[in-house]
């Protein structure tokens, strides 16, 4: 039984590493966006509640999100645990999750932080360019196109997504980093936090994640 919380700032590589954890531990990935969308689509009471906020572009309240995750953790495929991606997002959510898991005789076994300095994350996103025809992804520093502004594969112009503009990225980071630091602090205090250097290559980050899971016996 392993509940693993995956932590990292936007762009740190959680989406890449979540499947590595899921494979290694043999549990499903529960992502907050997917779970909320599934609850809304299923039309459950919780889903309708979440939808009232999401349809107005508002954040779903802590207690609703916690209930959506707890419901999902009770399904049979999560009997042996799960990788939680995008949840808990605040200290209040982390505390509520601990309380609810304890009531069920479960706990968060490991919290893994993919650690990348904020300035590097901002640079990664600000340097991202997308092929306007087919969505091929480039990075001006780590994976530049052969000819500036042109997709190598289909010759289409490269564009920058509104979401990747530096001002937009900085605004998003300044909203999301403080609550993330609270959650990191929470798991440091409960003793389950392991940090992996997210500046390494994808394979090296994966190796670090697996080592963090196995440290002190299986998570
Ligand atoms: Zn292209």
PDB file of C-alpha atoms and ligand atoms in Angstrom:
ATOM      1  CA  UNK A   1       0.000   0.000   0.000  1.00  0.00           C
ATOM      2  CA  UNK A   2       1.654   3.212  -1.173  1.00  0.00           C
ATOM      3  CA  UNK A   3       0.240   6.685  -1.445  1.00  0.00           C
ATOM      4  CA  UNK A   4       2.859   8.848  -3.151  1.00  0.00           C
ATOM      5  CA  UNK A   5       2.438  12.603  -3.497  1.00  0.00           C
ATOM      6  CA  UNK A   6       4.303  14.148  -6.424  1.00  0.00           C
ATOM      7  CA  UNK A   7       5.313  17.773  -5.904  1.00  0.00           C
ATOM      8  CA  UNK A   8       6.891  20.379  -8.152  1.00  0.00           C
ATOM      9  CA  UNK A   9       6.363  23.828  -9.589  1.00  0.00           C
ATOM     10  CA  UNK A  10       4.690  24.217 -13.002  1.00  0.00           C
ATOM     11  CA  UNK A  11       7.122  23.006 -15.663  1.00  0.00           C
ATOM     12  CA  UNK A  12       9.312  20.995 -13.254  1.00  0.00           C
ATOM     13  CA  UNK A  13       8.481  17.719 -15.029  1.00  0.00           C
ATOM     14  CA  UNK A  14       5.797  16.128 -12.847  1.00  0.00           C
ATOM     15  CA  UNK A  15       3.876  14.964 -15.914  1.00  0.00           C
ATOM     16  CA  UNK A  16       6.977  13.119 -17.155  1.00  0.00           C
ATOM     17  CA  UNK A  17       7.821  11.505 -13.808  1.00  0.00           C
ATOM     18  CA  UNK A  18       4.317  10.511 -12.639  1.00  0.00           C
ATOM     19  CA  UNK A  19       4.245   7.434 -14.949  1.00  0.00           C
ATOM     20  CA  UNK A  20       7.719   6.412 -13.695  1.00  0.00           C
ATOM     21  CA  UNK A  21       6.385   6.290 -10.131  1.00  0.00           C
ATOM     22  CA  UNK A  22       3.160   4.593 -11.194  1.00  0.00           C
ATOM     23  CA  UNK A  23       5.141   1.868 -13.015  1.00  0.00           C
ATOM     24  CA  UNK A  24       7.639   1.385 -10.214  1.00  0.00           C
ATOM     25  CA  UNK A  25       5.079   1.122  -7.431  1.00  0.00           C
ATOM     26  CA  UNK A  26       2.306  -0.484  -9.534  1.00  0.00           C
ATOM     27  CA  UNK A  27      -0.432   2.029  -8.757  1.00  0.00           C
ATOM     28  CA  UNK A  28      -2.561   4.424 -10.858  1.00  0.00           C
ATOM     29  CA  UNK A  29      -1.894   8.151 -11.331  1.00  0.00           C
ATOM     30  CA  UNK A  30      -4.612  10.367  -9.905  1.00  0.00           C
ATOM     31  CA  UNK A  31      -4.323  13.845 -11.418  1.00  0.00           C
ATOM     32  CA  UNK A  32      -6.430  16.699 -10.064  1.00  0.00           C
ATOM     33  CA  UNK A  33      -7.602  17.939 -13.472  1.00  0.00           C
ATOM     34  CA  UNK A  34      -8.583  14.441 -14.661  1.00  0.00           C
ATOM     35  CA  UNK A  35     -10.366  13.617 -11.408  1.00  0.00           C
ATOM     36  CA  UNK A  36     -12.364  16.830 -11.351  1.00  0.00           C
ATOM     37  CA  UNK A  37     -13.339  16.427 -15.007  1.00  0.00           C
ATOM     38  CA  UNK A  38     -14.356  12.797 -14.375  1.00  0.00           C
ATOM     39  CA  UNK A  39     -16.465  13.781 -11.344  1.00  0.00           C
ATOM     40  CA  UNK A  40     -18.185  16.508 -13.376  1.00  0.00           C
ATOM     41  CA  UNK A  41     -18.801  14.123 -16.294  1.00  0.00           C
ATOM     42  CA  UNK A  42     -20.228  11.464 -13.946  1.00  0.00           C
ATOM     43  CA  UNK A  43     -22.678  14.045 -12.611  1.00  0.00           C
ATOM     44  CA  UNK A  44     -22.179  13.001  -8.986  1.00  0.00           C
ATOM     45  CA  UNK A  45     -23.126  15.432  -6.218  1.00  0.00           C
ATOM     46  CA  UNK A  46     -19.432  16.191  -5.760  1.00  0.00           C
ATOM     47  CA  UNK A  47     -19.008  16.654  -9.504  1.00  0.00           C
ATOM     48  CA  UNK A  48     -21.903  19.113  -9.664  1.00  0.00           C
ATOM     49  CA  UNK A  49     -20.432  20.984  -6.717  1.00  0.00           C
ATOM     50  CA  UNK A  50     -17.005  21.188  -8.394  1.00  0.00           C
ATOM     51  CA  UNK A  51     -18.606  22.249 -11.667  1.00  0.00           C
ATOM     52  CA  UNK A  52     -20.266  25.241 -10.055  1.00  0.00           C
ATOM     53  CA  UNK A  53     -16.786  26.665  -9.381  1.00  0.00           C
ATOM     54  CA  UNK A  54     -14.987  25.433 -12.487  1.00  0.00           C
ATOM     55  CA  UNK A  55     -17.640  26.774 -14.876  1.00  0.00           C
ATOM     56  CA  UNK A  56     -17.061  30.237 -13.395  1.00  0.00           C
ATOM     57  CA  UNK A  57     -13.298  29.858 -13.690  1.00  0.00           C
ATOM     58  CA  UNK A  58     -12.928  29.752  -9.897  1.00  0.00           C
ATOM     59  CA  UNK A  59     -10.741  27.461  -7.820  1.00  0.00           C
ATOM     60  CA  UNK A  60     -12.572  24.443  -6.420  1.00  0.00           C
ATOM     61  CA  UNK A  61     -12.580  24.740  -2.588  1.00  0.00           C
ATOM     62  CA  UNK A  62     -10.237  22.590  -0.500  1.00  0.00           C
ATOM     63  CA  UNK A  63     -12.898  20.396   1.073  1.00  0.00           C
ATOM     64  CA  UNK A  64     -14.468  19.558  -2.313  1.00  0.00           C
ATOM     65  CA  UNK A  65     -11.118  18.594  -3.846  1.00  0.00           C
ATOM     66  CA  UNK A  66     -10.221  16.515  -0.814  1.00  0.00           C
ATOM     67  CA  UNK A  67     -13.531  14.631  -1.075  1.00  0.00           C
ATOM     68  CA  UNK A  68     -13.054  14.013  -4.804  1.00  0.00           C
ATOM     69  CA  UNK A  69      -9.615  12.476  -4.124  1.00  0.00           C
ATOM     70  CA  UNK A  70     -10.784  10.416  -1.152  1.00  0.00           C
ATOM     71  CA  UNK A  71     -13.682   9.036  -3.189  1.00  0.00           C
ATOM     72  CA  UNK A  72     -11.284   8.071  -5.939  1.00  0.00           C
ATOM     73  CA  UNK A  73      -8.791   6.478  -3.505  1.00  0.00           C
ATOM     74  CA  UNK A  74     -11.569   4.154  -2.342  1.00  0.00           C
ATOM     75  CA  UNK A  75     -11.994   2.626  -5.799  1.00  0.00           C
ATOM     76  CA  UNK A  76     -10.546  -0.828  -6.292  1.00  0.00           C
ATOM     77  CA  UNK A  77      -7.664   0.092  -8.614  1.00  0.00           C
ATOM     78  CA  UNK A  78      -6.306   2.372  -5.865  1.00  0.00           C
ATOM     79  CA  UNK A  79      -6.518  -0.334  -3.177  1.00  0.00           C
ATOM     80  CA  UNK A  80      -2.712  -0.580  -3.211  1.00  0.00           C
ATOM     81  CA  UNK A  81      -2.230   3.170  -3.389  1.00  0.00           C
ATOM     82  CA  UNK A  82      -1.824   5.859  -6.006  1.00  0.00           C
ATOM     83  CA  UNK A  83       0.390   8.641  -7.274  1.00  0.00           C
ATOM     84  CA  UNK A  84      -1.243  11.970  -6.464  1.00  0.00           C
ATOM     85  CA  UNK A  85      -0.392  14.600  -9.091  1.00  0.00           C
ATOM     86  CA  UNK A  86      -1.569  18.171  -8.529  1.00  0.00           C
ATOM     87  CA  UNK A  87      -2.956  17.436  -5.075  1.00  0.00           C
ATOM     88  CA  UNK A  88      -2.600  18.436  -2.261  1.00  0.00           C
ATOM     89  CA  UNK A  89      -1.988  21.984  -3.457  1.00  0.00           C
ATOM     90  CA  UNK A  90      -2.226  23.760  -0.074  1.00  0.00           C
ATOM     91  CA  UNK A  91      -1.270  22.997   3.514  1.00  0.00           C
ATOM     92  CA  UNK A  92      -4.973  22.770   4.411  1.00  0.00           C
ATOM     93  CA  UNK A  93      -5.492  20.123   1.716  1.00  0.00           C
ATOM     94  CA  UNK A  94      -2.399  18.217   2.901  1.00  0.00           C
ATOM     95  CA  UNK A  95      -3.652  18.193   6.482  1.00  0.00           C
ATOM     96  CA  UNK A  96      -7.150  17.132   5.398  1.00  0.00           C
ATOM     97  CA  UNK A  97      -5.668  14.306   3.317  1.00  0.00           C
ATOM     98  CA  UNK A  98      -3.565  13.083   6.267  1.00  0.00           C
ATOM     99  CA  UNK A  99      -6.590  13.112   8.564  1.00  0.00           C
ATOM    100  CA  UNK A 100      -8.830  11.261   6.132  1.00  0.00           C
ATOM    101  CA  UNK A 101      -6.165   8.664   5.254  1.00  0.00           C
ATOM    102  CA  UNK A 102      -5.475   8.064   8.962  1.00  0.00           C
ATOM    103  CA  UNK A 103      -9.174   7.360   9.513  1.00  0.00           C
ATOM    104  CA  UNK A 104      -8.924   4.664   6.844  1.00  0.00           C
ATOM    105  CA  UNK A 105      -5.702   3.273   8.349  1.00  0.00           C
ATOM    106  CA  UNK A 106      -3.681   4.660   5.457  1.00  0.00           C
ATOM    107  CA  UNK A 107      -1.127   7.419   5.099  1.00  0.00           C
ATOM    108  CA  UNK A 108       1.019   9.343   2.643  1.00  0.00           C
ATOM    109  CA  UNK A 109       4.055   7.088   2.398  1.00  0.00           C
ATOM    110  CA  UNK A 110       6.258   9.361   0.334  1.00  0.00           C
ATOM    111  CA  UNK A 111       6.197  12.913  -1.006  1.00  0.00           C
ATOM    112  CA  UNK A 112       8.611  13.401  -3.876  1.00  0.00           C
ATOM    113  CA  UNK A 113       9.632  16.904  -4.862  1.00  0.00           C
ATOM    114  CA  UNK A 114      11.025  17.497  -8.352  1.00  0.00           C
ATOM    115  CA  UNK A 115      13.160  20.454  -7.398  1.00  0.00           C
ATOM    116  CA  UNK A 116      14.017  23.073 -10.035  1.00  0.00           C
ATOM    117  CA  UNK A 117      14.938  26.698  -9.241  1.00  0.00           C
ATOM    118  CA  UNK A 118      12.074  29.033 -10.133  1.00  0.00           C
ATOM    119  CA  UNK A 119      14.230  31.195 -12.403  1.00  0.00           C
ATOM    120  CA  UNK A 120      15.200  28.150 -14.445  1.00  0.00           C
ATOM    121  CA  UNK A 121      11.539  27.137 -14.806  1.00  0.00           C
ATOM    122  CA  UNK A 122      10.638  30.626 -15.992  1.00  0.00           C
ATOM    123  CA  UNK A 123      13.461  30.495 -18.537  1.00  0.00           C
ATOM    124  CA  UNK A 124      12.403  27.023 -19.753  1.00  0.00           C
ATOM    125  CA  UNK A 125       8.867  28.202 -20.414  1.00  0.00           C
ATOM    126  CA  UNK A 126       9.797  31.611 -21.803  1.00  0.00           C
ATOM    127  CA  UNK A 127      12.088  29.840 -24.312  1.00  0.00           C
ATOM    128  CA  UNK A 128       9.412  27.395 -25.455  1.00  0.00           C
ATOM    129  CA  UNK A 129       8.190  27.730 -29.030  1.00  0.00           C
ATOM    130  CA  UNK A 130       5.387  25.716 -30.617  1.00  0.00           C
ATOM    131  CA  UNK A 131       4.913  24.773 -34.285  1.00  0.00           C
ATOM    132  CA  UNK A 132       1.770  26.558 -35.439  1.00  0.00           C
ATOM    133  CA  UNK A 133       0.763  23.702 -37.783  1.00  0.00           C
ATOM    134  CA  UNK A 134       1.294  20.538 -35.737  1.00  0.00           C
ATOM    135  CA  UNK A 135       2.262  21.537 -32.203  1.00  0.00           C
ATOM    136  CA  UNK A 136       5.883  20.335 -32.408  1.00  0.00           C
ATOM    137  CA  UNK A 137       7.685  21.692 -29.354  1.00  0.00           C
ATOM    138  CA  UNK A 138      11.038  23.508 -29.373  1.00  0.00           C
ATOM    139  CA  UNK A 139      13.153  25.254 -26.785  1.00  0.00           C
ATOM    140  CA  UNK A 140      15.418  28.103 -27.895  1.00  0.00           C
ATOM    141  CA  UNK A 141      18.223  26.928 -25.602  1.00  0.00           C
ATOM    142  CA  UNK A 142      17.889  23.159 -25.113  1.00  0.00           C
ATOM    143  CA  UNK A 143      16.214  22.129 -28.386  1.00  0.00           C
ATOM    144  CA  UNK A 144      16.375  24.983 -30.931  1.00  0.00           C
ATOM    145  CA  UNK A 145      15.062  24.647 -34.515  1.00  0.00           C
ATOM    146  CA  UNK A 146      17.701  24.443 -37.266  1.00  0.00           C
ATOM    147  CA  UNK A 147      16.351  27.700 -38.775  1.00  0.00           C
ATOM    148  CA  UNK A 148      15.100  30.408 -36.429  1.00  0.00           C
ATOM    149  CA  UNK A 149      11.312  30.590 -36.198  1.00  0.00           C
ATOM    150  CA  UNK A 150      10.697  27.611 -38.513  1.00  0.00           C
ATOM    151  CA  UNK A 151       9.623  24.058 -37.612  1.00  0.00           C
ATOM    152  CA  UNK A 152      12.269  21.479 -38.651  1.00  0.00           C
ATOM    153  CA  UNK A 153       9.620  18.896 -39.433  1.00  0.00           C
ATOM    154  CA  UNK A 154       7.017  20.729 -41.512  1.00  0.00           C
ATOM    155  CA  UNK A 155       8.417  24.243 -42.138  1.00  0.00           C
ATOM    156  CA  UNK A 156       5.518  25.951 -40.301  1.00  0.00           C
ATOM    157  CA  UNK A 157       6.160  29.145 -38.318  1.00  0.00           C
ATOM    158  CA  UNK A 158       6.931  28.722 -34.609  1.00  0.00           C
ATOM    159  CA  UNK A 159       4.888  30.737 -32.124  1.00  0.00           C
ATOM    160  CA  UNK A 160       4.974  31.419 -28.401  1.00  0.00           C
ATOM    161  CA  UNK A 161       1.856  30.458 -26.458  1.00  0.00           C
ATOM    162  CA  UNK A 162       0.274  33.236 -24.443  1.00  0.00           C
ATOM    163  CA  UNK A 163       0.698  30.989 -21.375  1.00  0.00           C
ATOM    164  CA  UNK A 164       4.463  30.787 -21.955  1.00  0.00           C
ATOM    165  CA  UNK A 165       5.091  34.546 -22.056  1.00  0.00           C
ATOM    166  CA  UNK A 166       7.494  35.534 -19.316  1.00  0.00           C
ATOM    167  CA  UNK A 167       5.072  37.943 -17.557  1.00  0.00           C
ATOM    168  CA  UNK A 168       2.337  35.280 -17.602  1.00  0.00           C
ATOM    169  CA  UNK A 169       4.706  32.624 -16.279  1.00  0.00           C
ATOM    170  CA  UNK A 170       5.960  34.921 -13.502  1.00  0.00           C
ATOM    171  CA  UNK A 171       2.394  35.729 -12.452  1.00  0.00           C
ATOM    172  CA  UNK A 172       1.488  32.013 -12.377  1.00  0.00           C
ATOM    173  CA  UNK A 173       4.620  31.156 -10.362  1.00  0.00           C
ATOM    174  CA  UNK A 174       3.996  33.896  -7.801  1.00  0.00           C
ATOM    175  CA  UNK A 175       0.500  32.442  -7.249  1.00  0.00           C
ATOM    176  CA  UNK A 176       1.514  28.788  -7.094  1.00  0.00           C
ATOM    177  CA  UNK A 177       4.933  28.751  -5.388  1.00  0.00           C
ATOM    178  CA  UNK A 178       3.904  29.990  -1.901  1.00  0.00           C
ATOM    179  CA  UNK A 179       1.265  27.273  -1.323  1.00  0.00           C
ATOM    180  CA  UNK A 180       3.664  24.690  -2.808  1.00  0.00           C
ATOM    181  CA  UNK A 181       6.316  25.717  -0.258  1.00  0.00           C
ATOM    182  CA  UNK A 182       3.721  25.212   2.499  1.00  0.00           C
ATOM    183  CA  UNK A 183       2.955  21.699   1.242  1.00  0.00           C
ATOM    184  CA  UNK A 184       6.684  20.887   0.977  1.00  0.00           C
ATOM    185  CA  UNK A 185       7.128  22.115   4.556  1.00  0.00           C
ATOM    186  CA  UNK A 186       4.202  19.965   5.705  1.00  0.00           C
ATOM    187  CA  UNK A 187       5.737  16.773   4.295  1.00  0.00           C
ATOM    188  CA  UNK A 188       9.203  17.703   5.540  1.00  0.00           C
ATOM    189  CA  UNK A 189       7.690  17.880   9.032  1.00  0.00           C
ATOM    190  CA  UNK A 190       5.905  14.547   8.684  1.00  0.00           C
ATOM    191  CA  UNK A 191       9.211  13.038   7.535  1.00  0.00           C
ATOM    192  CA  UNK A 192       8.111  11.617   4.163  1.00  0.00           C
ATOM    193  CA  UNK A 193       9.609  14.276   1.877  1.00  0.00           C
ATOM    194  CA  UNK A 194      12.366  13.321  -0.567  1.00  0.00           C
ATOM    195  CA  UNK A 195      13.795  15.875  -2.979  1.00  0.00           C
ATOM    196  CA  UNK A 196      15.131  15.040  -6.448  1.00  0.00           C
ATOM    197  CA  UNK A 197      17.255  17.465  -8.495  1.00  0.00           C
ATOM    198  CA  UNK A 198      14.985  18.314 -11.435  1.00  0.00           C
ATOM    199  CA  UNK A 199      17.756  20.064 -13.386  1.00  0.00           C
ATOM    200  CA  UNK A 200      19.249  16.723 -14.449  1.00  0.00           C
ATOM    201  CA  UNK A 201      18.366  14.854 -17.654  1.00  0.00           C
ATOM    202  CA  UNK A 202      14.947  13.186 -17.727  1.00  0.00           C
ATOM    203  CA  UNK A 203      16.540   9.728 -17.234  1.00  0.00           C
ATOM    204  CA  UNK A 204      18.620  10.922 -14.289  1.00  0.00           C
ATOM    205  CA  UNK A 205      15.591  12.551 -12.674  1.00  0.00           C
ATOM    206  CA  UNK A 206      13.690   9.264 -13.117  1.00  0.00           C
ATOM    207  CA  UNK A 207      16.564   7.346 -11.496  1.00  0.00           C
ATOM    208  CA  UNK A 208      16.514   9.797  -8.584  1.00  0.00           C
ATOM    209  CA  UNK A 209      12.756   9.394  -8.225  1.00  0.00           C
ATOM    210  CA  UNK A 210      13.028   5.600  -8.117  1.00  0.00           C
ATOM    211  CA  UNK A 211      15.861   5.805  -5.562  1.00  0.00           C
ATOM    212  CA  UNK A 212      13.734   8.143  -3.429  1.00  0.00           C
ATOM    213  CA  UNK A 213      10.843   5.643  -3.562  1.00  0.00           C
ATOM    214  CA  UNK A 214      13.065   2.730  -2.538  1.00  0.00           C
ATOM    215  CA  UNK A 215      14.984   4.563   0.163  1.00  0.00           C
ATOM    216  CA  UNK A 216      14.471   2.899   3.539  1.00  0.00           C
ATOM    217  CA  UNK A 217      12.603  -0.016   1.954  1.00  0.00           C
ATOM    218  CA  UNK A 218       9.666   0.086  -0.455  1.00  0.00           C
ATOM    219  CA  UNK A 219       7.505   3.164   0.013  1.00  0.00           C
TER     220      UNK A 219
HETATM  221 ZN1  LIG B   1       5.836  21.332 -36.948  1.00  0.00          ZN
END
